[in-house]
C-alpha positions as a printed NumPy array, in Angstrom:
array([[-151.24 ,  -94.191,   34.877],
       [-151.085,  -94.18 ,   38.691],
       [-152.388,  -97.762,   38.779],
       [-149.494,  -99.113,   36.696],
       [-146.956,  -97.073,   38.656],
       [-148.294,  -98.523,   41.919],
       [-148.131, -102.054,   40.491],
       [-144.481, -101.479,   39.635],
       [-143.711, -100.113,   43.114],
       [-145.402, -102.97 ,   44.976],
       [-143.71 , -105.601,   42.789],
       [-140.359, -103.906,   43.389],
       [-140.933, -103.807,   47.158],
       [-141.976, -107.452,   47.406],
       [-138.939, -108.498,   45.385],
       [-136.663, -106.732,   47.864],
       [-136.014, -109.321,   50.579],
       [-134.253, -106.801,   52.834],
       [-137.319, -104.53 ,   52.976],
       [-139.626, -107.492,   53.615],
       [-137.446, -108.676,   56.494],
       [-137.377, -105.193,   57.978],
       [-141.158, -104.916,   57.758],
       [-141.849, -108.143,   59.625],
       [-138.856, -108.589,   61.94 ],
       [-138.073, -104.986,   62.942],
       [-141.28 , -104.496,   64.983],
       [-140.818, -107.844,   66.712],
       [-137.216, -107.202,   67.773],
       [-137.712, -103.565,   68.775],
       [-140.861, -104.244,   70.786],
       [-139.198, -107.191,   72.511],
       [-136.027, -105.311,   73.484],
       [-136.587, -101.541,   73.729],
       [-139.475, -101.399,   76.257],
       [-137.33 , -103.348,   78.74 ],
       [-134.046, -101.575,   78.002],
       [-135.328,  -98.006,   77.552],
       [-136.308,  -97.233,   81.121],
       [-135.38 ,  -94.447,   83.505],
       [-135.952,  -96.664,   86.507],
       [-132.64 ,  -97.38 ,   88.226],
       [-131.961, -100.763,   89.781],
       [-128.906, -102.497,   91.238],
       [-127.435,  -99.206,   92.453],
       [-124.161, -100.111,   94.164],
       [-124.277,  -99.204,   97.852],
       [-121.41 ,  -99.087,  100.329],
       [-122.535,  -99.22 ,  103.972],
       [-120.688,  -97.991,  107.064],
       [-122.437,  -99.318,  110.173],
       [-120.9  ,  -97.645,  113.215],
       [-123.745,  -98.658,  115.543],
       [-124.091, -102.429,  114.962],
       [-127.485, -102.396,  116.682],
       [-130.767, -104.144,  115.928],
       [-132.156, -100.883,  114.53 ],
       [-129.216, -100.362,  112.165],
       [-129.327, -103.981,  110.975],
       [-133.047, -103.697,  110.311],
       [-132.479, -100.498,  108.335],
       [-129.764, -102.137,  106.211],
       [-131.997, -105.136,  105.551],
       [-134.839, -102.862,  104.47 ],
       [-132.597, -100.96 ,  102.051],
       [-131.121, -104.088,  100.43 ],
       [-134.463, -105.907,  100.159],
       [-136.022, -102.969,   98.279],
       [-134.591, -104.264,   94.982],
       [-133.137, -100.888,   94.013],
       [-129.795, -101.333,   95.74 ],
       [-127.058, -103.925,   95.545],
       [-124.644, -104.193,   98.463],
       [-121.17 , -103.343,   97.165],
       [-119.368, -103.754,  100.492],
       [-119.364, -103.117,  104.229],
       [-116.751, -100.444,  104.903],
       [-115.176,  -99.724,  108.257],
       [-114.633,  -96.02 ,  107.561],
       [-115.761,  -93.25 ,  105.226],
       [-112.3  ,  -93.094,  103.637],
       [-112.492,  -96.77 ,  102.714],
       [-115.986,  -96.348,  101.267],
       [-114.865,  -93.309,   99.263],
       [-112.099,  -95.365,   97.661],
       [-114.757,  -97.833,   96.48 ],
       [-116.613,  -94.928,   94.855],
       [-113.419,  -93.722,   93.163],
       [-112.898,  -97.227,   91.734],
       [-116.511,  -97.213,   90.43 ],
       [-117.307, -100.084,   92.789],
       [-119.976,  -98.059,   94.622],
       [-122.481,  -95.345,   93.69 ],
       [-123.752,  -94.353,   97.125],
       [-122.388,  -94.389,  100.67 ],
       [-124.744,  -94.854,  103.622],
       [-123.104,  -94.125,  106.971],
       [-124.985,  -95.055,  110.153],
       [-123.539,  -93.147,  113.145],
       [-122.705,  -94.37 ,  116.641],
       [-125.665,  -94.408,  119.061],
       [-128.121,  -94.529,  116.14 ],
       [-130.591,  -96.689,  118.078],
       [-130.107,  -94.898,  121.417],
       [-130.65 ,  -91.462,  119.885],
       [-133.923,  -92.542,  118.349],
       [-135.195,  -94.167,  121.554],
       [-134.149,  -91.332,  123.857],
       [-134.531,  -88.273,  121.637],
       [-136.921,  -89.656,  118.984],
       [-134.438,  -88.388,  116.438],
       [-131.435,  -89.826,  114.647],
       [-129.415,  -88.954,  111.573],
       [-127.645,  -90.95 ,  108.889],
       [-125.22 ,  -89.603,  106.291],
       [-125.749,  -90.216,  102.598],
       [-122.929,  -89.496,  100.136],
       [-123.742,  -89.751,   96.427],
       [-121.498,  -90.171,   93.382],
       [-123.022,  -87.506,   91.101],
       [-120.996,  -88.22 ,   87.934],
       [-124.209,  -89.707,   86.521],
       [-126.636,  -87.03 ,   87.677],
       [-129.756,  -89.007,   86.85 ],
       [-128.589,  -92.106,   88.672],
       [-127.474,  -90.024,   91.647],
       [-130.78 ,  -88.19 ,   91.879],
       [-132.926,  -91.296,   91.622],
       [-130.674,  -93.295,   93.964],
       [-130.82 ,  -90.666,   96.697],
       [-134.574,  -90.327,   96.158],
       [-135.116,  -94.094,   96.503],
       [-133.01 ,  -94.205,   99.651],
       [-134.822,  -91.19 ,  101.067],
       [-138.176,  -92.908,  100.559],
       [-136.919,  -96.085,  102.252],
       [-135.601,  -94.105,  105.229],
       [-138.908,  -92.253,  105.469],
       [-140.805,  -95.545,  105.472],
       [-138.494,  -96.98 ,  108.112],
       [-138.945,  -93.865,  110.216],
       [-142.726,  -94.274,  110.106],
       [-142.429,  -97.9  ,  111.171],
       [-140.379,  -96.929,  114.232],
       [-142.802,  -94.146,  115.125],
       [-145.709,  -96.571,  114.961],
       [-143.85 ,  -99.021,  117.183],
       [-143.106,  -96.3  ,  119.733],
       [-146.651,  -94.897,  119.404],
       [-145.372,  -91.459,  120.277],
       [-146.974,  -89.577,  117.379],
       [-150.319,  -89.571,  115.626],
       [-149.759,  -90.122,  111.916],
       [-151.765,  -88.856,  108.983],
       [-151.303,  -91.397,  106.201],
       [-151.727,  -90.324,  102.575],
       [-152.815,  -92.928,  100.055],
       [-151.842,  -91.84 ,   96.539],
       [-154.052,  -92.778,   93.601],
       [-152.234,  -93.097,   90.291],
       [-154.551,  -92.319,   87.423],
       [-154.2  ,  -93.822,   83.913],
       [-151.082,  -95.939,   84.628],
       [-152.206,  -97.414,   87.941],
       [-149.463, -100.051,   88.081],
       [-146.725,  -97.481,   87.33 ],
       [-145.548,  -99.798,   84.54 ],
       [-142.908,  -98.092,   82.405],
       [-143.613, -100.389,   79.433],
       [-147.111,  -98.884,   79.189],
       [-145.459,  -95.504,   78.683],
       [-142.703,  -96.58 ,   76.269],
       [-144.482,  -99.021,   73.926],
       [-146.782,  -96.433,   72.237],
       [-143.746,  -94.227,   71.557],
       [-141.761,  -97.137,   70.112],
       [-144.661,  -97.901,   67.752],
       [-144.365,  -94.339,   66.435],
       [-140.625,  -94.819,   65.967],
       [-141.226,  -97.973,   63.892],
       [-143.812,  -96.272,   61.689],
       [-141.49 ,  -93.288,   61.186],
       [-138.591,  -95.477,   60.077],
       [-140.751,  -97.28 ,   57.512],
       [-142.445,  -94.129,   56.247],
       [-139.369,  -91.93 ,   56.107],
       [-136.297,  -94.126,   55.749],
       [-137.496,  -96.951,   53.503],
       [-139.337,  -94.671,   51.076],
       [-136.239,  -92.503,   50.719],
       [-133.795,  -95.391,   50.283],
       [-136.068,  -97.07 ,   47.733],
       [-136.085,  -93.98 ,   45.489],
       [-132.333,  -93.397,   45.833],
       [-131.686,  -97.021,   44.906],
       [-133.576,  -96.407,   41.65 ],
       [-131.332,  -93.404,   41.04 ],
       [-128.242,  -95.567,   41.439],
       [-129.547,  -98.296,   39.119],
       [-130.829,  -95.796,   36.538],
       [-134.447,  -96.991,   36.742],
       [-135.714,  -93.555,   37.709],
       [-134.22 ,  -92.034,   34.539],
       [-136.516,  -94.252,   32.485],
       [-139.505,  -92.877,   34.417],
       [-138.3  ,  -89.292,   34.044],
       [-138.426,  -89.436,   30.235],
       [-142.098,  -90.493,   30.33 ],
       [-144.944,  -87.927,   30.464],
       [-145.824,  -88.896,   34.07 ],
       [-146.636,  -85.695,   36.025],
       [-144.731,  -84.899,   39.207],
       [-147.814,  -85.386,   41.397],
       [-148.519,  -88.865,   40.003],
       [-144.879,  -89.853,   40.457],
       [-144.868,  -88.664,   44.088],
       [-148.142,  -90.498,   44.803],
       [-146.73 ,  -93.647,   43.232],
       [-143.785,  -93.465,   45.636],
       [-145.81 ,  -92.488,   48.708],
       [-148.734,  -94.91 ,   48.639],
       [-146.81 ,  -98.246,   48.89 ],
       [-144.867,  -97.104,   51.965],
       [-147.96 ,  -95.431,   53.381],
       [-149.67 ,  -98.843,   53.197],
       [-146.629, -100.589,   54.693],
       [-146.542,  -98.057,   57.519],
       [-150.127,  -98.934,   58.442],
       [-149.251, -102.642,   58.241],
       [-146.285, -102.08 ,   60.583],
       [-148.521, -100.137,   62.983],
       [-151.093, -102.946,   63.004],
       [-148.436, -105.607,   63.491],
       [-146.807, -103.569,   66.27 ],
       [-150.105, -103.09 ,   68.124],
       [-150.791, -106.822,   67.853],
       [-147.336, -107.669,   69.264],
       [-147.843, -105.108,   72.06 ],
       [-151.067, -106.852,   73.027],
       [-149.552, -110.332,   72.684],
       [-146.431, -109.641,   74.79 ],
       [-147.443, -106.835,   77.152],
       [-151.218, -107.212,   77.171],
       [-151.379, -103.566,   76.116],
       [-154.507, -102.349,   74.342],
       [-155.572,  -98.74 ,   73.726],
       [-158.246,  -97.478,   76.103],
       [-159.519,  -95.334,   73.244],
       [-160.781,  -96.45 ,   69.841],
       [-158.412,  -97.979,   67.281],
       [-159.835,  -95.726,   64.566],
       [-158.537,  -92.625,   66.353],
       [-155.006,  -94.019,   66.003],
       [-155.496,  -95.009,   62.359],
       [-156.995,  -91.65 ,   61.372],
       [-154.023,  -89.818,   62.845],
       [-151.557,  -92.36 ,   61.387],
       [-153.151,  -91.818,   57.95 ],
       [-152.063,  -88.169,   57.856],
       [-148.833,  -88.744,   59.783],
       [-147.614,  -91.255,   57.2  ],
       [-148.508,  -88.891,   54.372],
       [-146.276,  -86.315,   56.05 ],
       [-143.417,  -88.689,   56.809],
       [-143.344,  -90.451,   53.431],
       [-143.215,  -86.972,   51.89 ],
       [-140.254,  -86.267,   54.164],
       [-138.577,  -89.412,   52.764],
       [-139.154,  -88.192,   49.204],
       [-137.548,  -84.82 ,   50.02 ],
       [-134.471,  -86.617,   51.394],
       [-134.233,  -88.703,   48.206],
       [-134.55 ,  -85.588,   46.031],
       [-131.364,  -84.183,   47.579],
       [-129.421,  -87.483,   47.652],
       [-127.673,  -89.162,   44.743],
       [-126.471,  -92.244,   46.614],
       [-127.83 ,  -94.403,   49.416],
       [-124.88 ,  -93.386,   51.606],
       [-125.911,  -89.728,   51.341],
       [-129.533,  -90.589,   52.115],
       [-128.563,  -92.726,   55.123],
       [-126.407,  -89.908,   56.517],
       [-129.218,  -87.344,   56.183],
       [-131.81 ,  -89.752,   57.586],
       [-129.652,  -90.685,   60.559],
       [-128.951,  -87.036,   61.341],
       [-132.591,  -85.929,   61.112],
       [-134.263,  -88.993,   62.663],
       [-132.014,  -88.828,   65.73 ],
       [-133.058,  -85.196,   66.22 ],
       [-136.722,  -86.063,   65.659],
       [-136.675,  -88.892,   68.21 ],
       [-134.621,  -87.07 ,   70.857],
       [-136.844,  -83.979,   70.646],
       [-140.13 ,  -85.881,   70.559],
       [-140.659,  -86.621,   74.244],
       [-139.996,  -90.316,   73.663],
       [-137.234,  -90.496,   76.272],
       [-137.099,  -87.041,   77.879],
       [-140.251,  -85.111,   78.861],
       [-140.604,  -81.993,   76.72 ],
       [-141.342,  -79.94 ,   79.842],
       [-137.867,  -80.874,   81.157],
       [-136.082,  -79.584,   78.037],
       [-134.534,  -76.096,   77.777],
       [-136.823,  -73.4  ,   76.399],
       [-135.084,  -73.333,   73.003],
       [-135.521,  -77.112,   72.653],
       [-139.21 ,  -76.854,   73.558],
       [-139.649,  -74.329,   70.736],
       [-137.967,  -76.708,   68.255],
       [-140.317,  -79.554,   69.253],
       [-143.249,  -77.489,   67.939],
       [-141.935,  -78.187,   64.419],
       [-141.377,  -81.908,   65.061],
       [-144.197,  -84.123,   63.666],
       [-142.98 ,  -87.135,   65.677],
       [-143.815,  -85.31 ,   68.907],
       [-147.506,  -85.051,   68.005],
       [-147.923,  -88.715,   67.073],
       [-146.221,  -89.886,   70.28 ],
       [-148.485,  -87.64 ,   72.355],
       [-151.558,  -88.942,   70.517],
       [-150.534,  -92.589,   70.944],
       [-150.021,  -92.137,   74.688],
       [-153.282,  -90.228,   75.019],
       [-155.292,  -92.914,   73.219],
       [-153.501,  -95.872,   74.825],
       [-153.391,  -94.622,   78.41 ],
       [-156.192,  -92.051,   78.703],
       [-158.721,  -93.328,   76.168],
       [-158.73 ,  -89.988,   74.32 ],
       [-161.248,  -89.432,   71.532],
       [-160.905,  -87.759,   68.143],
       [-162.135,  -84.522,   69.707],
       [-159.406,  -84.694,   72.372],
       [-156.65 ,  -84.977,   69.749],
       [-158.202,  -82.524,   67.272],
       [-155.461,  -79.909,   67.791],
       [-152.752,  -82.506,   67.122],
       [-154.677,  -83.686,   64.052],
       [-154.918,  -80.183,   62.555],
       [-151.19 ,  -79.678,   63.088],
       [-150.233,  -82.97 ,   61.402],
       [-152.527,  -82.223,   58.429],
       [-150.712,  -78.9  ,   57.969],
       [-147.385,  -80.755,   58.185],
       [-148.584,  -83.281,   55.568],
       [-149.628,  -80.535,   53.14 ],
       [-146.471,  -78.44 ,   53.517],
       [-144.038,  -81.375,   53.411],
       [-145.608,  -82.885,   50.291],
       [-145.673,  -79.52 ,   48.55 ],
       [-141.954,  -79.405,   49.309],
       [-141.542,  -82.945,   47.934],
       [-143.259,  -82.035,   44.659],
       [-141.36 ,  -78.768,   44.22 ],
       [-137.962,  -80.286,   45.045],
       [-138.401,  -83.203,   42.618],
       [-136.534,  -82.333,   39.425],
       [-138.055,  -84.142,   36.464],
       [-136.166,  -83.927,   33.182],
       [-137.824,  -84.553,   29.827]])
């Protein structure tokens, strides 16, 4: 009985050109665009400069700031009031004011100050911009000290483990792969069932003696398979475009994805059980998926969230898959390392699918 139900589901899926296009083109477009766009690194921060010293030292400092790649020169202002007007017109994000006698103070007193004024409307941009500028000023200060040879320096050489190149794509791509798999497992499975409700096809199945469990399995397995196909295609594209391969074993990812997709396709079935039209299903999916993704650690570290949000993430299955993907891709984690995450997702899979079976109302 299950065999014939699966044949029907696969034929129906392959006849749906929209689903086929989503399966093959969605991973390509999202992996091409999102890893470059979804970054917390700030560049081209607009900088207004007030140079009151006009010395060699001040010119060298300005050149060092602009050549860093983080800042774009908005204008040279003659006064702080003029620079502040540029900020008010959104033509500048930061103001760097170099005082009179900047060079003389450093030579004579080995100390000089500059003023940094930050537009904090965008708190993240303000914080990163001031941090970047602070690092540049610190580096410039060390250069001058070395030239003067007045101090003995202790130089620290940081070693960045796991992501040695500090490449943000290495951090984002594994999370985006989880997002793709979640959309296929949750959204497409739900919309496919609701479409059958609208066309009346599901009523024909309901009058047959097919048990609830067999019906649910018939709906889950095709999208479970497609989720694994999407994951494989996404990992291939990640390697082809970004040269990104997991440091751990592929099977660790597939074992976890096996249970994750069981959980998320069950989630899609629950959504379809409470939706009579595709519009209702889309609304519920959009509402819940946005919450899942925002509270998963994909964009914002969970440790940076408020305490109440951190508690909610415990009940978010997406969080665990993203953590596992990053652990396997960047740390080379083994099945033993992710065992806690695996136990949690198995519990999710069992509970969610029990909910899917119980919430499915079959009429005879």
